[in-house]
Each structure stands twice: as C-alpha cells, then as structure tokens.
PDB file of C-alpha atoms in Angstrom:
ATOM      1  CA  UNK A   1      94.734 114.068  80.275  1.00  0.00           C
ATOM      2  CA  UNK A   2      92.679 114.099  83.288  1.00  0.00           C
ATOM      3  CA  UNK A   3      89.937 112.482  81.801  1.00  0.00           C
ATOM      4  CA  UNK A   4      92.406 109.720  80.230  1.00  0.00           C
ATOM      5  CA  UNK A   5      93.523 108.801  83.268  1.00  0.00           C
ATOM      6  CA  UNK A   6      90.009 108.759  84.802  1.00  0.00           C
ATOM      7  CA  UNK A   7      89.023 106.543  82.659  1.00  0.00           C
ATOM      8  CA  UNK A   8      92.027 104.561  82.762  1.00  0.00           C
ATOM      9  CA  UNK A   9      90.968 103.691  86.693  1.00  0.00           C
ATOM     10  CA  UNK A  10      87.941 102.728  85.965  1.00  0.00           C
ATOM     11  CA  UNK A  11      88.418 100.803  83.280  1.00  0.00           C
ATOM     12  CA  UNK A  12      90.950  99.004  85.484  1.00  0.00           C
ATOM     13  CA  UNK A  13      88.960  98.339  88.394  1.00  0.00           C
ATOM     14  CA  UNK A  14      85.679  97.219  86.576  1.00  0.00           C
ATOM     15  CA  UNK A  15      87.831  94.956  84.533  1.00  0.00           C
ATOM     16  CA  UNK A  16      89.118  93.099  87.674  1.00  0.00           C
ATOM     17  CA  UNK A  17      85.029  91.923  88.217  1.00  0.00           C
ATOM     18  CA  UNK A  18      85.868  89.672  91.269  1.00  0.00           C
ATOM     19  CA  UNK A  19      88.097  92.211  93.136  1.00  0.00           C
ATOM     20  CA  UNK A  20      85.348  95.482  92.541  1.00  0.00           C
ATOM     21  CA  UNK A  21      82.071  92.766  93.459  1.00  0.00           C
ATOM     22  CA  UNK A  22      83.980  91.814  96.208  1.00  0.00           C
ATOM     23  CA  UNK A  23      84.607  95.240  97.371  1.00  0.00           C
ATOM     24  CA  UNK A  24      81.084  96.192  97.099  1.00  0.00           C
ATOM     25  CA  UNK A  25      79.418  92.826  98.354  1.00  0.00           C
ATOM     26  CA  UNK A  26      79.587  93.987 102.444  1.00  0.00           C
ATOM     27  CA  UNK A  27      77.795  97.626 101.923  1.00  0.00           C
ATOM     28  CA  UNK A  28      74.982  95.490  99.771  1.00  0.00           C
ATOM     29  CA  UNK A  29      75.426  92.528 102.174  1.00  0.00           C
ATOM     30  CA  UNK A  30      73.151  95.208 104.724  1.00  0.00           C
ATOM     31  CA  UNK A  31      70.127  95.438 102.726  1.00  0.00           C
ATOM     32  CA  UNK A  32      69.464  91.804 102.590  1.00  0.00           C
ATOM     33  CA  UNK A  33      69.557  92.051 106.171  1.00  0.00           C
ATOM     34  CA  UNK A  34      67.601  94.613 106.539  1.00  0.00           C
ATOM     35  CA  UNK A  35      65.058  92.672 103.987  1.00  0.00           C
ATOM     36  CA  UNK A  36      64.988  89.409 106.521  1.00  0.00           C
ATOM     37  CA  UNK A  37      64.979  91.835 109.463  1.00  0.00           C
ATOM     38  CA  UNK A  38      61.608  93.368 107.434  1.00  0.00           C
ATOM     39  CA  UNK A  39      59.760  89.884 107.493  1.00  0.00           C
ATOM     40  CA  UNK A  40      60.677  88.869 111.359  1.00  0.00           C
ATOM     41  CA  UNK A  41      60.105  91.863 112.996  1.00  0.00           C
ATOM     42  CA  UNK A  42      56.892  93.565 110.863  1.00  0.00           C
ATOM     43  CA  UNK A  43      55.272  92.841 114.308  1.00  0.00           C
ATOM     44  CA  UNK A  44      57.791  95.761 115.828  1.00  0.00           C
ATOM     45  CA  UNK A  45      57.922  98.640 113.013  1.00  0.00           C
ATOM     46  CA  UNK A  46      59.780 100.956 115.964  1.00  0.00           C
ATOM     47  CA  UNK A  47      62.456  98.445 116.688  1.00  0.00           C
ATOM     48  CA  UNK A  48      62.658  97.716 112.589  1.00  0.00           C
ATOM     49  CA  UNK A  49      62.954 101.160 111.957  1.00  0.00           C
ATOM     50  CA  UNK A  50      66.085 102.165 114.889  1.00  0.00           C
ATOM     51  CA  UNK A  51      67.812  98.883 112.814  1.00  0.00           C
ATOM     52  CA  UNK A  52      67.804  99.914 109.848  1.00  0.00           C
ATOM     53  CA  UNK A  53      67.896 103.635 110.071  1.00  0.00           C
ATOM     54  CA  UNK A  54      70.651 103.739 112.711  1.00  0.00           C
ATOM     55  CA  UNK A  55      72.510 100.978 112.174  1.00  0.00           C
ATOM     56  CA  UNK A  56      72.530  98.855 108.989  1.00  0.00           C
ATOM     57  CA  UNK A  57      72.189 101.624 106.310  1.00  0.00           C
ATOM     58  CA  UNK A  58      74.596 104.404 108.089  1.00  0.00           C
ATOM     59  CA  UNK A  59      77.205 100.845 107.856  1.00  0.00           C
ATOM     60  CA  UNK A  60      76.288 100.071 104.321  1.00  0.00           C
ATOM     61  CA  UNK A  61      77.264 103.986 103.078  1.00  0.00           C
ATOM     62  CA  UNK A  62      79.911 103.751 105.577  1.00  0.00           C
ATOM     63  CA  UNK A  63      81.654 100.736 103.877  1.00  0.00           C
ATOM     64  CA  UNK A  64      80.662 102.088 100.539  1.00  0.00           C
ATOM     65  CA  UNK A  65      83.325 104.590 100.900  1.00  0.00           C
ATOM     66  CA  UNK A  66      85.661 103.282 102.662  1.00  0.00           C
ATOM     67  CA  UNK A  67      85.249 100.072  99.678  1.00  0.00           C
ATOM     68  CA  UNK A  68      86.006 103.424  96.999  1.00  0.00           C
ATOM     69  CA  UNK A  69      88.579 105.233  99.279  1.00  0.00           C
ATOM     70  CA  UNK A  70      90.832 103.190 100.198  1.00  0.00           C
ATOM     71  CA  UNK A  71      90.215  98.853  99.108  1.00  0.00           C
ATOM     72  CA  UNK A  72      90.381  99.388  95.404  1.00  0.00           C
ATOM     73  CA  UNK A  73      92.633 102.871  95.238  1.00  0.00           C
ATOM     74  CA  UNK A  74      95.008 102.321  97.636  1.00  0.00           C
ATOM     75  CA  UNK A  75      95.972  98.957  96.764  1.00  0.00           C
ATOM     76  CA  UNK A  76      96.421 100.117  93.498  1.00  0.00           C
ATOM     77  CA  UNK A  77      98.296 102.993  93.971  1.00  0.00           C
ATOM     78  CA  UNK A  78     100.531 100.998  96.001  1.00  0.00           C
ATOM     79  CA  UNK A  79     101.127  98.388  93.156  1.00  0.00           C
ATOM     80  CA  UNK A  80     101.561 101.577  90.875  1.00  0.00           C
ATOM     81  CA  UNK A  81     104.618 102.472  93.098  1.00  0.00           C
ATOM     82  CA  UNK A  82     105.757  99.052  93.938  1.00  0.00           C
ATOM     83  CA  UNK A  83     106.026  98.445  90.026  1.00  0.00           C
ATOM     84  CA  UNK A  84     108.010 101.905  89.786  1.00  0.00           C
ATOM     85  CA  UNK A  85     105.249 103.003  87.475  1.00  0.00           C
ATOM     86  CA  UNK A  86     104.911 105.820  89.234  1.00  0.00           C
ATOM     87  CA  UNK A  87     108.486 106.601  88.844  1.00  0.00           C
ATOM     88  CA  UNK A  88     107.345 106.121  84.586  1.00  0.00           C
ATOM     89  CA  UNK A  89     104.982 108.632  84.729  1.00  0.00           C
ATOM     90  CA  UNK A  90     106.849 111.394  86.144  1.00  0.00           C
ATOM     91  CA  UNK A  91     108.335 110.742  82.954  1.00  0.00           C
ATOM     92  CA  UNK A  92     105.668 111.964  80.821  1.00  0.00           C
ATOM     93  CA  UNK A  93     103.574 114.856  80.219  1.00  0.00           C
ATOM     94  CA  UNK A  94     101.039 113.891  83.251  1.00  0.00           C
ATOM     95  CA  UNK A  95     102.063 115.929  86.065  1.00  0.00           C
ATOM     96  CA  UNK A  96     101.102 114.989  89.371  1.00  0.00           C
ATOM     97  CA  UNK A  97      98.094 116.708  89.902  1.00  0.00           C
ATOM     98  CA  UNK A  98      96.378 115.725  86.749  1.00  0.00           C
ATOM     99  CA  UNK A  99      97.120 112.059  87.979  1.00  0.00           C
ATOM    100  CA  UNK A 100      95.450 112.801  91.711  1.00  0.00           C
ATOM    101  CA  UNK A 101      92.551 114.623  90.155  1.00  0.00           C
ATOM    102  CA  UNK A 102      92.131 112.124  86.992  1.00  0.00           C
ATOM    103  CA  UNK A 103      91.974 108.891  89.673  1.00  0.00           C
ATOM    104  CA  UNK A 104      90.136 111.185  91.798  1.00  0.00           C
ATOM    105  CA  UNK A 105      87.565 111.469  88.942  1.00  0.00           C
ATOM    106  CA  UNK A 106      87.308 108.140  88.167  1.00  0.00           C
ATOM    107  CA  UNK A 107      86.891 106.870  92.375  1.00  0.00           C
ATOM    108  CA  UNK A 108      83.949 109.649  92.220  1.00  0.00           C
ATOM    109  CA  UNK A 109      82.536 108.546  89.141  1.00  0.00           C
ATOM    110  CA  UNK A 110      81.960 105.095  90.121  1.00  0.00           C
ATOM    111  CA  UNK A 111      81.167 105.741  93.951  1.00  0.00           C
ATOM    112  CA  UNK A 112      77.847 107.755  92.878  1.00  0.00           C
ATOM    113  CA  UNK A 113      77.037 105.312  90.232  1.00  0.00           C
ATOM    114  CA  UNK A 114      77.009 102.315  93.155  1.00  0.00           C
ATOM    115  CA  UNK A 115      75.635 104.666  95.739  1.00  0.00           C
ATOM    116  CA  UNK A 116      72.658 105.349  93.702  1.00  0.00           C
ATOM    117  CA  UNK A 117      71.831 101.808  92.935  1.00  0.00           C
ATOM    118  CA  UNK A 118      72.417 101.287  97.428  1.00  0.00           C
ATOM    119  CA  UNK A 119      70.214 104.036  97.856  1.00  0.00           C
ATOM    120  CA  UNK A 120      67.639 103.188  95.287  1.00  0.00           C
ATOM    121  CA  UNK A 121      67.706  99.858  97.018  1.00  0.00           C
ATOM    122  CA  UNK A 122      67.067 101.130 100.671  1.00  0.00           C
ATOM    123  CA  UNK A 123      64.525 102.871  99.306  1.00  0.00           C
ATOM    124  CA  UNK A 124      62.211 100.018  99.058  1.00  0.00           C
ATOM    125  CA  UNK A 125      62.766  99.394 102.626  1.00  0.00           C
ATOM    126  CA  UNK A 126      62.385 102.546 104.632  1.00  0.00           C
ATOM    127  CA  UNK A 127      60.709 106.398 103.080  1.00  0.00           C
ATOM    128  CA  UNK A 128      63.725 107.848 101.673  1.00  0.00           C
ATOM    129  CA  UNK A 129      62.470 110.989 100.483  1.00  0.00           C
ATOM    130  CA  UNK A 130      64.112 112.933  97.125  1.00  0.00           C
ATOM    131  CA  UNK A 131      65.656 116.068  99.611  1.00  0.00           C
ATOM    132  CA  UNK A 132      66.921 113.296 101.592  1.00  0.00           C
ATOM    133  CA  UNK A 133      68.671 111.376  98.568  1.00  0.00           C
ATOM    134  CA  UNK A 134      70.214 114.321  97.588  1.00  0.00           C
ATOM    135  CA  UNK A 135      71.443 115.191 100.443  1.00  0.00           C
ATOM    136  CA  UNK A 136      73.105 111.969 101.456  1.00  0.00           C
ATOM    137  CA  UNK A 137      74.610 112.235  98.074  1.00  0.00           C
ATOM    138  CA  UNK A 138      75.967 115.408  98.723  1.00  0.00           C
ATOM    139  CA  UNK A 139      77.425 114.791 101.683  1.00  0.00           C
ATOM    140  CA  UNK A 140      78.952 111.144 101.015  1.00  0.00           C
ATOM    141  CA  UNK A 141      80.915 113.149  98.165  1.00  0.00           C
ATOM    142  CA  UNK A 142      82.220 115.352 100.363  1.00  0.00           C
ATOM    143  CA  UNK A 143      83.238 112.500 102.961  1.00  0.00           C
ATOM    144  CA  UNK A 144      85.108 111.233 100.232  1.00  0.00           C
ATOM    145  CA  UNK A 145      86.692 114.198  98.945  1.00  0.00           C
ATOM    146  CA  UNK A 146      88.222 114.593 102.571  1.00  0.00           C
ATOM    147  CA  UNK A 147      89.136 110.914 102.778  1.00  0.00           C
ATOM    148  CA  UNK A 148      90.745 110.145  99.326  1.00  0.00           C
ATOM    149  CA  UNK A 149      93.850 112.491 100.091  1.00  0.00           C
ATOM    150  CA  UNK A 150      94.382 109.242 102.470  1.00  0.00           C
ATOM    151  CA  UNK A 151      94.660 106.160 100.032  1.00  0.00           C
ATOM    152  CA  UNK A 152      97.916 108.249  98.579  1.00  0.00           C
ATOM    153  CA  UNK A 153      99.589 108.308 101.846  1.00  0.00           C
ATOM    154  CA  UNK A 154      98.956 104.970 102.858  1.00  0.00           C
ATOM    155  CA  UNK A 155     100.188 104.025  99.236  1.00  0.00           C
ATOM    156  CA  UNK A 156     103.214 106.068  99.715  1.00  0.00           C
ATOM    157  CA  UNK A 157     104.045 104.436 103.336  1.00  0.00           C
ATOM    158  CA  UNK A 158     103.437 101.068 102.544  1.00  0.00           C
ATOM    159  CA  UNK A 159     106.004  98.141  99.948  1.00  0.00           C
ATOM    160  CA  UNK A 160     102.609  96.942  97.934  1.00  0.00           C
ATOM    161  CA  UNK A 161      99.024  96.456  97.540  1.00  0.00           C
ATOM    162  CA  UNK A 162      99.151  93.475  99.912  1.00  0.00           C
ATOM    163  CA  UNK A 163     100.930  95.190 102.794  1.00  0.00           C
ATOM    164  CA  UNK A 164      98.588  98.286 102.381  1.00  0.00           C
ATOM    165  CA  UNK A 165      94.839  95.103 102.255  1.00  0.00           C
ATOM    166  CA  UNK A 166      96.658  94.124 105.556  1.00  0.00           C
ATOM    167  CA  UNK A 167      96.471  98.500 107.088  1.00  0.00           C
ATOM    168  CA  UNK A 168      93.079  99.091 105.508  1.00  0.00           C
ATOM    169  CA  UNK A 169      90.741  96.774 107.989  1.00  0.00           C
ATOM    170  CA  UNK A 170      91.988  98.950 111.220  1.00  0.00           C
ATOM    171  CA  UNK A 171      92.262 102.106 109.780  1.00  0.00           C
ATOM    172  CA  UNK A 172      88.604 101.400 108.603  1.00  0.00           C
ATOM    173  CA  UNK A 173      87.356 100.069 111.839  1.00  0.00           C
ATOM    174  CA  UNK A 174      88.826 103.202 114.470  1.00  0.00           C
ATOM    175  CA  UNK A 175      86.988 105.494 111.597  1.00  0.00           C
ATOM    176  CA  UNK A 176      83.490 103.467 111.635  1.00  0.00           C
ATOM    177  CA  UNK A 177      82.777 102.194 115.207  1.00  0.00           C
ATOM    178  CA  UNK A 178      84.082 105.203 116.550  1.00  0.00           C
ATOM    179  CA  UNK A 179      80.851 106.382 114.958  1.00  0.00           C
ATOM    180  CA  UNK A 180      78.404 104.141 114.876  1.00  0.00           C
ATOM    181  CA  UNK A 181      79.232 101.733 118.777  1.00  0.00           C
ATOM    182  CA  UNK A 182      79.261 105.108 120.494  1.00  0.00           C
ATOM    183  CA  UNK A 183      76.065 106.877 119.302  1.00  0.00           C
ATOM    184  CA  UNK A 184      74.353 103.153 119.337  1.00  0.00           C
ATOM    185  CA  UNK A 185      75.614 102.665 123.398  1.00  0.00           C
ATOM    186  CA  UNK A 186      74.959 106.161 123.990  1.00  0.00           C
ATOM    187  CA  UNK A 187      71.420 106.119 123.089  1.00  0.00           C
ATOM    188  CA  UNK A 188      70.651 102.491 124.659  1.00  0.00           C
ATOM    189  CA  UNK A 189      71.937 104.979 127.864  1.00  0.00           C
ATOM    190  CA  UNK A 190      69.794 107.367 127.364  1.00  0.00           C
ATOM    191  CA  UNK A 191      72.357 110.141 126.286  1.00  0.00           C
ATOM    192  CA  UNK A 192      72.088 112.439 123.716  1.00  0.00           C
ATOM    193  CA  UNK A 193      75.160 111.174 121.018  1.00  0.00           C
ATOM    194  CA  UNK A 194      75.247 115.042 119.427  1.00  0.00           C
ATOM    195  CA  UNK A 195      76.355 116.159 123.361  1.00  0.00           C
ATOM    196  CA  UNK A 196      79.910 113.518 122.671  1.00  0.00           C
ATOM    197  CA  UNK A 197      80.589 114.634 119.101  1.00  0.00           C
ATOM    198  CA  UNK A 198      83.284 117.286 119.878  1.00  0.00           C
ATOM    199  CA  UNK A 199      85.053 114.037 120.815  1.00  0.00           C
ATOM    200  CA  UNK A 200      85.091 112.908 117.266  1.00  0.00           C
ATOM    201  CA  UNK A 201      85.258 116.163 115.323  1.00  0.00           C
ATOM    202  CA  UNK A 202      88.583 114.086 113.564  1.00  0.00           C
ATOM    203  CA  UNK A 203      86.589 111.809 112.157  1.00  0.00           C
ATOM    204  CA  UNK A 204      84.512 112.558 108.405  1.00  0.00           C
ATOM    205  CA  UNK A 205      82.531 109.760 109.381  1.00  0.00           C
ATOM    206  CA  UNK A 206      81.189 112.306 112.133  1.00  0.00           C
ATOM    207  CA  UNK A 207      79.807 114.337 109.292  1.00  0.00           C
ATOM    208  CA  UNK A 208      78.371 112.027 107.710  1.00  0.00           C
ATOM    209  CA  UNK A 209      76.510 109.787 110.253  1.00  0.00           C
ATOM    210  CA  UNK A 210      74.946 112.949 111.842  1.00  0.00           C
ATOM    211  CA  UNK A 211      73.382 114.124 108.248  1.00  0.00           C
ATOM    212  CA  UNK A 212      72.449 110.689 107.582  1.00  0.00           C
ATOM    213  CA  UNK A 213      70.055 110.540 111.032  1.00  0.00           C
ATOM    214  CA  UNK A 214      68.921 113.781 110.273  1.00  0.00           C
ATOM    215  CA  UNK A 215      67.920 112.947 107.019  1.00  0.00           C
ATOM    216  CA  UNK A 216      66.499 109.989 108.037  1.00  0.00           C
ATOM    217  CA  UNK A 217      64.264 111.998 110.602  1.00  0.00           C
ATOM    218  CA  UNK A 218      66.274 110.337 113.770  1.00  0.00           C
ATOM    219  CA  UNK A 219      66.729 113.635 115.009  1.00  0.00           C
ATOM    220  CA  UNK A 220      65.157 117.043 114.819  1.00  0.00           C
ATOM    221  CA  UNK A 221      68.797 118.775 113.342  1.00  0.00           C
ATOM    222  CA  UNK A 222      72.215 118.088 112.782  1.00  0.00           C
ATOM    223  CA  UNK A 223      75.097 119.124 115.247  1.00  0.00           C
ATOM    224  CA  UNK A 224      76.035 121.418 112.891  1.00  0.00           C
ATOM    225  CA  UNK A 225      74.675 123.068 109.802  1.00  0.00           C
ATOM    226  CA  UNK A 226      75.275 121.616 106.871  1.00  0.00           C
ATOM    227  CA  UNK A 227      77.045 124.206 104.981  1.00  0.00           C
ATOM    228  CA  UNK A 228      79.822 123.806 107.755  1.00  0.00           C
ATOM    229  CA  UNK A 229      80.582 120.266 107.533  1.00  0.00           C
ATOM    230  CA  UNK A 230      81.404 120.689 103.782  1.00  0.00           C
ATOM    231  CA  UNK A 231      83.561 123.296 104.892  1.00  0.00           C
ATOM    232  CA  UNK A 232      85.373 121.151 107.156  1.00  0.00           C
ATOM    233  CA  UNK A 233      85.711 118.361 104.820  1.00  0.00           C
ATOM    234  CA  UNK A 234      87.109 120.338 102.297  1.00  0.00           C
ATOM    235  CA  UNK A 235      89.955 121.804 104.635  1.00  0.00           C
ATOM    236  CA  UNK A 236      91.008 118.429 105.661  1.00  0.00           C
ATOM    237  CA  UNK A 237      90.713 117.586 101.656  1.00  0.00           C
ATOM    238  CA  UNK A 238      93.327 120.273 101.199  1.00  0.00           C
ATOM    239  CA  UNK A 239      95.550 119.857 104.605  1.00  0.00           C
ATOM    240  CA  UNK A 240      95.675 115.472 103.668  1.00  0.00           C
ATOM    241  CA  UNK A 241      96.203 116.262  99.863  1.00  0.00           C
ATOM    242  CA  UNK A 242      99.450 118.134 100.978  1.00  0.00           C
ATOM    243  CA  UNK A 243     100.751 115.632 102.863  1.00  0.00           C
ATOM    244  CA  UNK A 244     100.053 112.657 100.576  1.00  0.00           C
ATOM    245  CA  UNK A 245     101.903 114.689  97.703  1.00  0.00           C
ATOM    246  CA  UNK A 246     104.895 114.838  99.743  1.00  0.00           C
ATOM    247  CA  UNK A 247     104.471 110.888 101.014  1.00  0.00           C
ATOM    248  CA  UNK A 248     103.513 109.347  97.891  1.00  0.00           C
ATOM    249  CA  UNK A 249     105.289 111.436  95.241  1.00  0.00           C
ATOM    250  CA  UNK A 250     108.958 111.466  97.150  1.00  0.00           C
TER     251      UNK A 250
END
C-alpha cells in the first residue's frame, strides 16, 4: 500500500511536466550562472570560487528542497483536501500513516533522483569530491525528512492549492536568507558566521548550509558534528509529524 501510493505521487507530479520543470527550473537556473560567472571571472578563481561555493550552489540545494517539500506536495495535498479526497480515503484500507509515509516515499524518491543530476552538474564546475557527494546527499535527506512534516500542516491550514502557492514564497524566504544573507554579511564583516548560529538553531537550513561549506572546504569543521544534526532533524521530523497529523487529518 505504501508503495502504491508512492508511486501514485510520482506518477502524478511527473505527469503534470510543466508544473514539476517549473518547480525545478530556479535550483538549475544557478548553474548556468555559475557557468557565465566561470567565463567572466576565470581572471579571479578566489572571487569565482566564494560565488559559487557560498552562494549559488548552497541556493540551488536550498530551492531544491524547498521545490520537493513544499511547491509540488503541499499544493497537492491541499487540493487532496479541498476535493474531500482525503475525507475518501479514510474510507479505505489506507490508514493515515501509510498515506504520509507512501507520499513521503515518493517526494524522497524523486528529490535524490534530481539532486544527483544538480550535483553531477556542479561537479563540472567546482572539485566536488565522492565523500563530499555523499555527504551532501545525506544530509539534504535528512533536511527533508525534518521539513516534509510541514507541507501537511500548511495543507491542513490552508482552503486549496492556490491559497497554500500564495504561503509557500515567505515561508521559503524567512527559512533561506535567514541562512544564506547572514553568513554572506557576516563574513564581508569579518565575523565568524558559526559564532551567530545558536541564533538559527530553528532553522534545518542551519544544518544544512554549515555541512555544505564544510564539505565544500569553506571551513575547517562544522558547528556541530555531523551525527548530531541528523539527530536534530529527526526530532523535529517526529515533533512536526505530530502536529501535522492532528492539522491535516482533523
């Protein structure tokens, strides 16, 4: 059953071709710029490097997720409860949490497919070595296991998938530039952005930018070891997936 319904999402999103290219286009929109930032700054590899390293492939993965997390499955979701199909499926022999898990699946399934292809793309631009691919696959999964519990409860607050487009642009730009405009103005200051970060503990995007300029040899370690941000993410996977139960399922 939970494979059924995995498939069932995916199915349904790749059929929809201009919705799921769309969705996608910004995180692949990056590499292009970082090709034409390649050819007019080759003269200034240190400046070329900060760009793309710090700025234009953290935003790419950033918007990768957020494109899986919450543009394609919460607008669905909400149409699923806007229809009332979601009051036909309590109906049947799919309980609850072999829907969440099945969708949950499926979001996964195509996320590492896409973010293998972004990856494999960057890699022609800066050394992206295979402990470092890896581990920004690793972690990416576990930024999205914490953040998917969210799509559900926007879904559940919200009338339809139009209402819930309209909530997903400033709930995705408080979780990004938190990130990325701080550690970028922080560093043009001269300040160490790992010194700031118990500011932003809330935010999985935390987690995920600091592993990414690790792994990208920006600094010499993460703020904290890796083993613990999985163990954060996963907490807040459970705490949000208890909430969006009660929200979306009421």
């Amino acid at each position: 059953m939970i494979l059924q319904v995995a498939k069932s999402f995916m199915l349904e999103s790749v059929r929809n071709a201009g919705v799921f290219i769309g969705n996608l286009l910004p995180a692949f929109i990056f590499i292009i710029c970082s090709w034409i930032c390649t050819l007019a700054l080759k003269n200034s590899p240190e400046t070329l490097d900060f760009m793309i390293k710090g700025q234009f492939f953290p935003i790419s993965i950033m918007l990768l997720i957020f494109s899986f997390a919450f543009s394609s499955a919460t607008i669905y979701l909400a149409d699923l409860k806007a229809n009332n199909t979601i009051q036909w499926l309590k109906r049947t022999n799919i309980s609850p949490s072999n829907y969440f898990i099945g969708m949950g699946l499926g979001v996964f399934l195509l996320m590492n497919i896409v973010l293998a292809l972004l990856l494999i793309g960057y890699s022609f631009l800066i050394a992206l070595s295979f402990t470092a691919f890896v581990s920004i696959m690793l972690i990416c999964n576990f930024v999205l296991l914490a953040i998917y519990p969210l799509c559900f409860i926007v879904a559940g607050i919200v009338k339809n998938g139009k209402v819930a487009q309209s909530m997903l642009v400033p709930v995705m730009l408080v979780f990004m530039f938190s990130i990325t405009m701080s550690s970028l103005f922080l560093t043009i200051g001269g300040k160490q952005p790992q010194d700031y970060y118990i500011f932003l503990i809330w935010n999985p995007m935390l987690y995920l930018n600091d592993t990414l300029q690790f792994q990208l040899n920006l600094n010499e370690h993460t703020w904290l070891p890796f083993y613990q941000y999985s163990i954060i993410l996963t907490i807040l996977c459970v705490c949000l997936s208890i909430v969006a139960r009660k929200i979306y399922l009421r």
